[in-house]
Coordinates of C-alpha atoms in Angstrom, one line a residue:
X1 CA -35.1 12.0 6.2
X2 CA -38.0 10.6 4.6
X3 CA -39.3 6.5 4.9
X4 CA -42.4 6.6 4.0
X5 CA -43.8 7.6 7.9
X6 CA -42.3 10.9 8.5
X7 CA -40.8 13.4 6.7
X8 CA -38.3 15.8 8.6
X9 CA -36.4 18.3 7.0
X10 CA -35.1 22.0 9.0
X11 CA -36.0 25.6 8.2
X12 CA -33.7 28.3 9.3
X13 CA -35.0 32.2 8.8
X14 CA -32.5 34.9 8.6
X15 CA -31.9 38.6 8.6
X16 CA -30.9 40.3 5.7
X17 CA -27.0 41.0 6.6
X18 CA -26.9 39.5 10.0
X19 CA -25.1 36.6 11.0
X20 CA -27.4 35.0 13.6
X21 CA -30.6 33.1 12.7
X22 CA -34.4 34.9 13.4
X23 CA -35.2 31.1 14.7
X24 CA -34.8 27.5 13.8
X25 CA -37.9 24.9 13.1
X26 CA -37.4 21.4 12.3
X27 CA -40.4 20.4 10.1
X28 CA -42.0 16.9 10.6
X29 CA -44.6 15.5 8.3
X30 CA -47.0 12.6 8.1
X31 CA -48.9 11.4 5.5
X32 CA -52.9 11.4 4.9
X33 CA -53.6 8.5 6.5
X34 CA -54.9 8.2 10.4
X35 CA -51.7 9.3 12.7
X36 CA -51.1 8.2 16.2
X37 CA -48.4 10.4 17.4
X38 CA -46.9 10.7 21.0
X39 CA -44.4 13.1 21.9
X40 CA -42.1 12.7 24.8
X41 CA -39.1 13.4 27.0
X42 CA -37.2 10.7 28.5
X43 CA -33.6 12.2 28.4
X44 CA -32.3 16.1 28.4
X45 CA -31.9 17.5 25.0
X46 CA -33.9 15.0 22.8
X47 CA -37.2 14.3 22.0
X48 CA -38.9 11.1 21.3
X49 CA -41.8 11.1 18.5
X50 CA -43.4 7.8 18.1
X51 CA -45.6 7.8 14.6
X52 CA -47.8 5.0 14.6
X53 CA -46.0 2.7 16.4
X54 CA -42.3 3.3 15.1
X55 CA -39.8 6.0 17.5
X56 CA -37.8 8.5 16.3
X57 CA -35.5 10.7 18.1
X58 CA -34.2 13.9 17.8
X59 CA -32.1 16.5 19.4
X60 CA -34.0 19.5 20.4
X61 CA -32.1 22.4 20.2
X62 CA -29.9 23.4 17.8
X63 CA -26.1 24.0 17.4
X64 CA -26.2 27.7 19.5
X65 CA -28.0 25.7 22.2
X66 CA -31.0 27.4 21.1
X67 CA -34.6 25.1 21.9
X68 CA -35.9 24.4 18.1
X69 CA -39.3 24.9 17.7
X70 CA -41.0 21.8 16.5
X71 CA -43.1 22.1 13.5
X72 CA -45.3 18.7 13.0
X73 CA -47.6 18.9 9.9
X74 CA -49.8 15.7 9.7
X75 CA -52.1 16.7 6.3
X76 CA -55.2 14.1 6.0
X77 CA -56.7 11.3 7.8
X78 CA -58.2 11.8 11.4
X79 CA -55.0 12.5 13.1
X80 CA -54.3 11.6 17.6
X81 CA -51.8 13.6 18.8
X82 CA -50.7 13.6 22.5
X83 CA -48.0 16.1 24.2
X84 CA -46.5 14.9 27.4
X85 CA -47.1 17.6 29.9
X86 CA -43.3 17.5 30.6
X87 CA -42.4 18.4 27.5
X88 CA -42.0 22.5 27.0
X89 CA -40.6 23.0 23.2
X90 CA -41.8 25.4 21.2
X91 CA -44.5 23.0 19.4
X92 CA -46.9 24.1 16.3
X93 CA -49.1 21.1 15.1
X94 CA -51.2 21.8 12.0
X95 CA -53.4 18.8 12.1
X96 CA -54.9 19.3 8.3
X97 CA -58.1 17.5 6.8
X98 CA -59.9 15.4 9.0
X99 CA -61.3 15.0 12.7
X100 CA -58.3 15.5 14.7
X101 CA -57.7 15.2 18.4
X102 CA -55.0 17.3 19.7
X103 CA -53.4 17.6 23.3
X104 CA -50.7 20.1 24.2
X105 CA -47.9 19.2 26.6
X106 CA -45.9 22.2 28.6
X107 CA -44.6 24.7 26.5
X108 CA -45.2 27.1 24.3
X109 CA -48.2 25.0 21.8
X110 CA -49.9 26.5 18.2
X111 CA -52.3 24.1 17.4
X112 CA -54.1 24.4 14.1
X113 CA -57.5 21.8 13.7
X114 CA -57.5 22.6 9.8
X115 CA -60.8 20.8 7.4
X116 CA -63.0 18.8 10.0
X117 CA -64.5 18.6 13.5
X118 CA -61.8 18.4 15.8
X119 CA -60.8 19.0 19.3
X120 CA -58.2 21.2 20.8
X121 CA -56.3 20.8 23.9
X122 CA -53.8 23.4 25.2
X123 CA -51.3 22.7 27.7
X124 CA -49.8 25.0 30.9
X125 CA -47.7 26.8 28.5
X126 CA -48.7 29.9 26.5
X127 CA -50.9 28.6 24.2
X128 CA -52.7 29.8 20.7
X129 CA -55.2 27.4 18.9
X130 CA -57.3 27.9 15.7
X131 CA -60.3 25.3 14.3
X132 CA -60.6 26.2 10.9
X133 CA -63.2 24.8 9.0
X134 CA -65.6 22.7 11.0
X135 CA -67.2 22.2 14.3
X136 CA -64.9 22.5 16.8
X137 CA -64.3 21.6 20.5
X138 CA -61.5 23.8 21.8
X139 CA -60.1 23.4 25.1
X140 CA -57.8 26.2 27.0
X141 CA -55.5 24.8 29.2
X142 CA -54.0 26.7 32.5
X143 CA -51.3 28.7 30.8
X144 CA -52.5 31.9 28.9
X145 CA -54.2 31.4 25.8
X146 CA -55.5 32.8 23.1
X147 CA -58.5 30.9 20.9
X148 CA -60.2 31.3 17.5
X149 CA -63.4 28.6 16.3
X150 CA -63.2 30.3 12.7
X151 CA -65.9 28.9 10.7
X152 CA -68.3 26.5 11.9
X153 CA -70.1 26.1 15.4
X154 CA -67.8 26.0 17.8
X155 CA -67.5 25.5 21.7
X156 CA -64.7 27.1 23.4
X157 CA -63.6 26.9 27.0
X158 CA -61.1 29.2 28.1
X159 CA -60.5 26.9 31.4
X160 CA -59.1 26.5 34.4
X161 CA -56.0 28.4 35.6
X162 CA -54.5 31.0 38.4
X163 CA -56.1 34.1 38.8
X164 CA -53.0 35.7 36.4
X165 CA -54.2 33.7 33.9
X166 CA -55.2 35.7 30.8
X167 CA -57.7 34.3 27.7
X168 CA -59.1 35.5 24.3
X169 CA -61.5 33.9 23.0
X170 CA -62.5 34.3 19.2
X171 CA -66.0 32.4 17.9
X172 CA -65.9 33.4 14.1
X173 CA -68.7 32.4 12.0
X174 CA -71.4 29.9 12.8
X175 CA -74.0 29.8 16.0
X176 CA -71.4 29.5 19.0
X177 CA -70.8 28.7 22.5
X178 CA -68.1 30.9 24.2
X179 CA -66.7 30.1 27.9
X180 CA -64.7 32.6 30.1
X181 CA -62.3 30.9 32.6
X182 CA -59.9 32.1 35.4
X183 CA -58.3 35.3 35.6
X184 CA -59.4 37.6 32.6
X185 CA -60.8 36.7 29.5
X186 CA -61.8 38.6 26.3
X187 CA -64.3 36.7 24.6
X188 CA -65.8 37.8 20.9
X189 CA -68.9 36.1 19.5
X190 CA -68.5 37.0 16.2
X191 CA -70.8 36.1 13.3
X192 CA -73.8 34.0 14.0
X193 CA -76.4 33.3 17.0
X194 CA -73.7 33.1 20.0
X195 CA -74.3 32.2 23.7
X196 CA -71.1 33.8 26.1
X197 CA -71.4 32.8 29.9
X198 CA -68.7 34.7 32.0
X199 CA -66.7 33.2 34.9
X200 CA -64.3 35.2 36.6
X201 CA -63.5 39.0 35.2
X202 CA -64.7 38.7 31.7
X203 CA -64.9 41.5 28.8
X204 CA -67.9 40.4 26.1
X205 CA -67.9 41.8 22.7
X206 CA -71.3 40.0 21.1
X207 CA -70.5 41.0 17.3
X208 CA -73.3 40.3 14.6
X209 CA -76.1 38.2 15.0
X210 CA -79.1 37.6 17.8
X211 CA -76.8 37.1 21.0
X212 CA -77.1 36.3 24.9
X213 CA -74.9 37.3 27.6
X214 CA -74.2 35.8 31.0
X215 CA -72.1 37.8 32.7
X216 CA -71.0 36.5 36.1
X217 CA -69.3 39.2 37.9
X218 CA -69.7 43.1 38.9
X219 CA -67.1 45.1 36.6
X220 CA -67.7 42.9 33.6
X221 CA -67.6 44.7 30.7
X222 CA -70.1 44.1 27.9
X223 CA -70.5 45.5 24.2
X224 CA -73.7 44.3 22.8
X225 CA -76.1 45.5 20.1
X226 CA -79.6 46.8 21.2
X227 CA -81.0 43.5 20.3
X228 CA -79.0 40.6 22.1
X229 CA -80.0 39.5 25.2
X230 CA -78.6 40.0 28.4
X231 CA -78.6 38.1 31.4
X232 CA -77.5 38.6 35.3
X233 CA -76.0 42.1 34.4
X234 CA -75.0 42.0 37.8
X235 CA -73.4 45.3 38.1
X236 CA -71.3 44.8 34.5
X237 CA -70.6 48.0 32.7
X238 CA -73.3 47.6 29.4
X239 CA -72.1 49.4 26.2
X240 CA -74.7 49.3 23.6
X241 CA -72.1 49.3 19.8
X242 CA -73.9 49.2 16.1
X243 CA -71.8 47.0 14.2
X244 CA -70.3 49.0 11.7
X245 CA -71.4 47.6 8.4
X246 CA -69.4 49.4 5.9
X247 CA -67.4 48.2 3.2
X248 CA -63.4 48.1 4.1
X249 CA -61.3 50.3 2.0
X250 CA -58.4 51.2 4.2
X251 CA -57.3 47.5 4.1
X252 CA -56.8 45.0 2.2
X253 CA -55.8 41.4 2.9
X254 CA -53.3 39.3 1.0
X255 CA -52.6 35.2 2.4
X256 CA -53.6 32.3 2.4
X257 CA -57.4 31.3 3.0
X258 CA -56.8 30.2 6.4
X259 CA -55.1 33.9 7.2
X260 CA -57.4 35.9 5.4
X261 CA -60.3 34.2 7.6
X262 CA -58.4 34.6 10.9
X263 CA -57.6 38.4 9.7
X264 CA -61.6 39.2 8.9
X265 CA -62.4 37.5 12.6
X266 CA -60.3 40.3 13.9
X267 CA -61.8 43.2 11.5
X268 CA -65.0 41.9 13.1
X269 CA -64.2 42.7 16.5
X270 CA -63.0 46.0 15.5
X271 CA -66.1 47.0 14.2
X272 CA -68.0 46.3 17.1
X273 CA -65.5 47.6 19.1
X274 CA -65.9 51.5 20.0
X275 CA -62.0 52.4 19.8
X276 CA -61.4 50.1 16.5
X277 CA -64.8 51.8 14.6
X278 CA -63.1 54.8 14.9
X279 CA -59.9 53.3 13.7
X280 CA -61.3 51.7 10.9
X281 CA -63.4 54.9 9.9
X282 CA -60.3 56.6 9.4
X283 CA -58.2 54.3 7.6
X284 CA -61.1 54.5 4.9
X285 CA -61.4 58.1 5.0
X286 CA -57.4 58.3 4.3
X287 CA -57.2 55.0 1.5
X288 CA -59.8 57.5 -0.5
X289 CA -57.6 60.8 0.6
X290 CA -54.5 59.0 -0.6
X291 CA -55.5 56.9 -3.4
X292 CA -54.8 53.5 -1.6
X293 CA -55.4 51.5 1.0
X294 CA -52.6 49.2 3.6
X295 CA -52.1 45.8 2.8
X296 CA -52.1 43.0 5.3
X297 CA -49.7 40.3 4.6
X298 CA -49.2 37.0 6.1
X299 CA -45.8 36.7 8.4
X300 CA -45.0 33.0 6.2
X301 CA -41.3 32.9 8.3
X302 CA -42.5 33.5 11.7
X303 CA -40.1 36.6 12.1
X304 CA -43.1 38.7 14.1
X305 CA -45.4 41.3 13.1
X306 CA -44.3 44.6 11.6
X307 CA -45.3 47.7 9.9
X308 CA -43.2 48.8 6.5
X309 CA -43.6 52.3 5.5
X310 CA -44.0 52.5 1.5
X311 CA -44.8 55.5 -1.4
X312 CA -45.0 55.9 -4.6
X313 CA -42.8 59.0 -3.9
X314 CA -39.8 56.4 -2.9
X315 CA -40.9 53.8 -5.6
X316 CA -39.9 56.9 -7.8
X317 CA -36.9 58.2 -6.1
X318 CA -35.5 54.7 -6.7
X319 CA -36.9 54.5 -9.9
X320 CA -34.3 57.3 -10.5
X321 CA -31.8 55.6 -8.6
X322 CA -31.7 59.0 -6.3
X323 CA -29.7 58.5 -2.9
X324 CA -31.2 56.6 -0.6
X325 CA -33.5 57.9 2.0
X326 CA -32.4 57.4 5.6
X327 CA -32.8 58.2 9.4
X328 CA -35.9 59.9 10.4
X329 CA -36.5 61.7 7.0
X330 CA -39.6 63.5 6.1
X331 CA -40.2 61.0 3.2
X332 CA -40.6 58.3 5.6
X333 CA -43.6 59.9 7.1
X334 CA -41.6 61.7 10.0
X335 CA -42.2 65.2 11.0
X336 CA -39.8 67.6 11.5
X337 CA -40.2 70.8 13.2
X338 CA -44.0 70.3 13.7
X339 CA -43.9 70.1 9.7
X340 CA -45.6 66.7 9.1
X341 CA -43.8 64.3 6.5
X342 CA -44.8 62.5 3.3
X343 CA -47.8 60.1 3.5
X344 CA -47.5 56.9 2.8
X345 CA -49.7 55.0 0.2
X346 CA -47.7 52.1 -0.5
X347 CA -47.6 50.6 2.8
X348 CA -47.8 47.6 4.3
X349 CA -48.6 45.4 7.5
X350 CA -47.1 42.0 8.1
X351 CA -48.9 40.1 11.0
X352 CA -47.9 36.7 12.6
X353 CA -51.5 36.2 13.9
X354 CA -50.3 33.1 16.2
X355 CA -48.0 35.2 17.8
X356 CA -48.1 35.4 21.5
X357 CA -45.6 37.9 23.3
X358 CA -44.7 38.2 27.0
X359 CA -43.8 41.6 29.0
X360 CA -43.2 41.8 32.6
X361 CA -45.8 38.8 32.7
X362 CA -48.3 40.1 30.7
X363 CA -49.1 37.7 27.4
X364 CA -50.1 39.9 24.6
X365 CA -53.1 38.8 22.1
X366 CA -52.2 38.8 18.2
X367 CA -55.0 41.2 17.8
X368 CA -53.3 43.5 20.2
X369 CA -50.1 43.5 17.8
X370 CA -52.0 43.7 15.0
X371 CA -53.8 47.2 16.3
X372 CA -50.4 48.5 17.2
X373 CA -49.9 48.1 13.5
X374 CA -52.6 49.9 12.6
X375 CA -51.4 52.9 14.7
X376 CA -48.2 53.1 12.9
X377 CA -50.3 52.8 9.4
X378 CA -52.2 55.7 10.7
X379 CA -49.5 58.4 11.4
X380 CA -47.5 57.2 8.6
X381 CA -50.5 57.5 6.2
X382 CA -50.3 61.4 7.9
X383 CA -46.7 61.7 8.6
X384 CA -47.0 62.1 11.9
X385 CA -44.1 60.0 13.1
X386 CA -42.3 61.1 15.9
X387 CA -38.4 61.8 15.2
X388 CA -36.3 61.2 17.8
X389 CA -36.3 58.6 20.8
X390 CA -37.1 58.2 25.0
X391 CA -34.8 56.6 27.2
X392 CA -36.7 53.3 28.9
X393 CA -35.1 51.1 31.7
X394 CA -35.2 47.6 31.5
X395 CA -33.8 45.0 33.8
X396 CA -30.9 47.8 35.0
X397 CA -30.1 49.0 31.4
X398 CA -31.5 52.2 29.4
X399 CA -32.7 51.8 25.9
X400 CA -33.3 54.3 23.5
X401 CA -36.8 54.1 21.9
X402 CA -38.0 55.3 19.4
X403 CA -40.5 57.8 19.5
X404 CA -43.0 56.7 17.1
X405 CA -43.2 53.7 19.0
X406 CA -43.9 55.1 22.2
X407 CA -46.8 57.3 20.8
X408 CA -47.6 53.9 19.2
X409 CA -48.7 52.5 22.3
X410 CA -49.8 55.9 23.9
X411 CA -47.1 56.5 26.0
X412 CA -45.6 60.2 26.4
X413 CA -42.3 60.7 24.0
X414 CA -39.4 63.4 24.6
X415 CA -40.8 64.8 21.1
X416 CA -42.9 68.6 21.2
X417 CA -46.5 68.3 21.4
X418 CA -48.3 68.1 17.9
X419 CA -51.8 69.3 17.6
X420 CA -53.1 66.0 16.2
X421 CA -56.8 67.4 15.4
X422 CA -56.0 70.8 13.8
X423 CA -58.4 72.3 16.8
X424 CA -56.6 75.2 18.5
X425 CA -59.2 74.7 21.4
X426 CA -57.9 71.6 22.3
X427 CA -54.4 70.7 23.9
X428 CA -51.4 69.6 21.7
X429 CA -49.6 66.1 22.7
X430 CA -46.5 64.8 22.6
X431 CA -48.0 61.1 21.8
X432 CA -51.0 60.2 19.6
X433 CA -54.5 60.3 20.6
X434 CA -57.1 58.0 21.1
X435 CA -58.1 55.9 19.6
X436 CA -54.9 55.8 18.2
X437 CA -53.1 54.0 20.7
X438 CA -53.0 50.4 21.4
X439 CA -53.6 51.1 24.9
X440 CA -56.6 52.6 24.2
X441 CA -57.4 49.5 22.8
X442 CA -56.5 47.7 25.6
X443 CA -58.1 49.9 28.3
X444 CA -61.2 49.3 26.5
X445 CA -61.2 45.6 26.9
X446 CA -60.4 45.6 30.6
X447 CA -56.6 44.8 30.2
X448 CA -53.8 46.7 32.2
X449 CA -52.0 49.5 30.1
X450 CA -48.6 48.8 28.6
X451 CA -46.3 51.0 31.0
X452 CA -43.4 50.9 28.4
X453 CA -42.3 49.5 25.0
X454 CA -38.5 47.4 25.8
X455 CA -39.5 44.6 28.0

């Protein structure tokens, strides 16, 4: 359908050799003038869209009885969109060129502020908002949310919510103002002259740049450089971090402008972070040992974020047309017997950076999935993969998991300890080490451990 006000067209993704569908979007575009768009619920099982004046209706889930997930692109002019709260699709609004205002109704909401100043709204369902180029006024709403400003200056309230409520908040570059909320948030100042003011439990990472600090509570926990200023310390747990300033070489980033941004904002907070300096370190130290470094690639299909093993020892083997390598082979970086496996130096990382998974309540931050990632790129780049699997419990039924995602997260595997540090004076371990866990990334910024991975 296209007359000249909105474009809608559908977009199914699918898995190689499986009959059901990843997910279902239904794709809605404006053009580049200025957009009034409402977006409402008056009966079960449709939506109504009203573009400047003129409704359109549409079913809103698909032939499965799955909910679609809305996808409304409205490119230039300076776009007002509005989101009844009653209304919990699946919604991603990219906004594009111009000062856009965007509010999110109840459900799960991506916002994406594109070119311009614009402001944000998110809704009481999870919620994931980016400004882009500009500067930006992004508001969290009560449901868990994760924020970035990108470039510009940029204020960003984490808001008002339960005491579950969980926030990330991401400044980027420019000279920024960074507001913690209820419940927990994680805020990052990035680069620039930032000011972050804490509210209830709050975890501060500065990042580059001449800094200050409010912290609010006792058990806040702050990682500054020696420089920034701090303010009502107020029994917070100080951690004074160097920015580690050295070139990347253990990744490399391969997207669109927009991702490769979002995926240096996270880089950022890894160097400033204690656990992901060490990370980092290491992946450089093993892109020189192994003559290459991982790529990260942009998730363009929204199928989630995933490691893929790759070598030049399998580009050759198929070269060859040899058989195929499969199961928890040696050449896939999996050790065997305490032997460790083939390294990989082909490999890469795709990451959905808006991205927000639930377990047992708990809403995970993209930058979370992204470490996880990492830890896979680090014992496959040393073949330390676990063979083999642990039995989990999950709502009354066991699932085998794999090993080398349990010591992925840091949790212990059914696999024989592995001395990970070739020291005989310290112990071996059946999963990885820090700081190659993603819990010991999370323990670092105040957040519960992940007790399992199926959930």
């Amino acid at each position: 359908m296209d007359d000249g006000t909105l474009k809608a067209s559908g977009q199914s993704v699918w898995e190689q050799d499986n009959p059901f569908s990843l997910n279902n979007s239904l794709i809605l575009e404006t053009g580049d003038k200025a957009d009034q768009i409402h977006i409402s619920q008056t009966r079960p099982g449709q939506l109504d869209i009203r573009v400047n004046g003129q409704l359109y209706r549409f079913d809103s889930d698909d032939k499965d009885g799955t909910p679609l997930t809305f996808h409304l692109k409205t490119h230039g002019g300076n776009d007002n969109i509005h989101i009844d709260t009653n209304v919990t699709q699946p919604i991603t609004v990219d906004a594009g060129d111009g000062d856009d205002r965007v509010r999110a109704g109840g459900g799960y909401t991506r916002l994406f502020g594109g070119n311009g100043n614009d402001v944000l709204h998110l809704g009481s369902g999870l919620g994931y908002a980016e400004g882009n180029d500009g500067d930006d006024l992004i508001f969290g709403g009560s449901g868990d949310n994760v924020i970035y400003g990108n470039n510009g200056n940029d204020r960003l309230y984490a808001g008002a919510g339960p005491k579950s409520k969980t926030s990330y908040l991401d400044g980027g570059n420019g000279n920024d103002r960074l507001y913690a909320g209820n419940g927990h948030t994680v805020m990052h100042g990035g680069a620039g002259d930032d000011r972050l003011i804490g509210h209830d439990r709050t975890t501060f990472y500065t990042g580059s740049g001449s800094d200050a600090v409010v912290a609010n509570r006792p058990g806040d926990l702050i990682y500054a450089e020696a420089g920034d200023e701090i303010a009502h310390l107020n029994g917070s747990a100080l951690t004074t971090v160097t920015i580690d300033q050295t070139s990347l070489e253990g990744f490399v980033i391969k997207g669109s402008a927009a991702f490769v941004q979002r995926v240096e904002d996270d880089l950022a907070l890894l160097r400033s972070s204690p656990q992901g300096k060490q990370m980092l370190a290491e992946m450089n130290a093993i892109a020189r040992r192994n003559g290459a470094p991982v790529t990260i690639v942009e998730d363009l299909v929204d199928a989630g974020s995933g490691y893929v093993y790759g070598s030049q020892e399998l580009k050759t083997l198929l070269q060859y047309e040899h058989a195929p390598v499969v199961g928890d082979d040696p050449k896939w970086g999996f050790m065997v017997d305490g032997v460790p496996g083939s390294q990989a130096d082909r490999a890469e990382i795709s990451y959905n950076r808006s991205a927000l998974d639930t377990q047992a309540g708990v809403t995970f931050s993209p930058i979370t999935g992204l470490y996880h990632e990492m830890v896979h790129a680090w014992n496959a780049a040393n073949g330390t993969a676990f063979t083999g699997s642990t039995a989990e419990t999950f709502d009354g039924e066991s699932h085998d998991v794999p090993n080398s995602e349990r010591q992925a997260v840091g949790l212990p595997t059914s696999a024989p300890p592995f001395d990970f540090d070739n020291d005989p004076a310290t112990p071996s371990s059946n999963t990885n080490p820090k700081p190659f866990t993603e819990n010991a990334l999370r323990e670092e910024m105040g957040k519960p451990p992940r007790p399992q991975y199926v959930g």
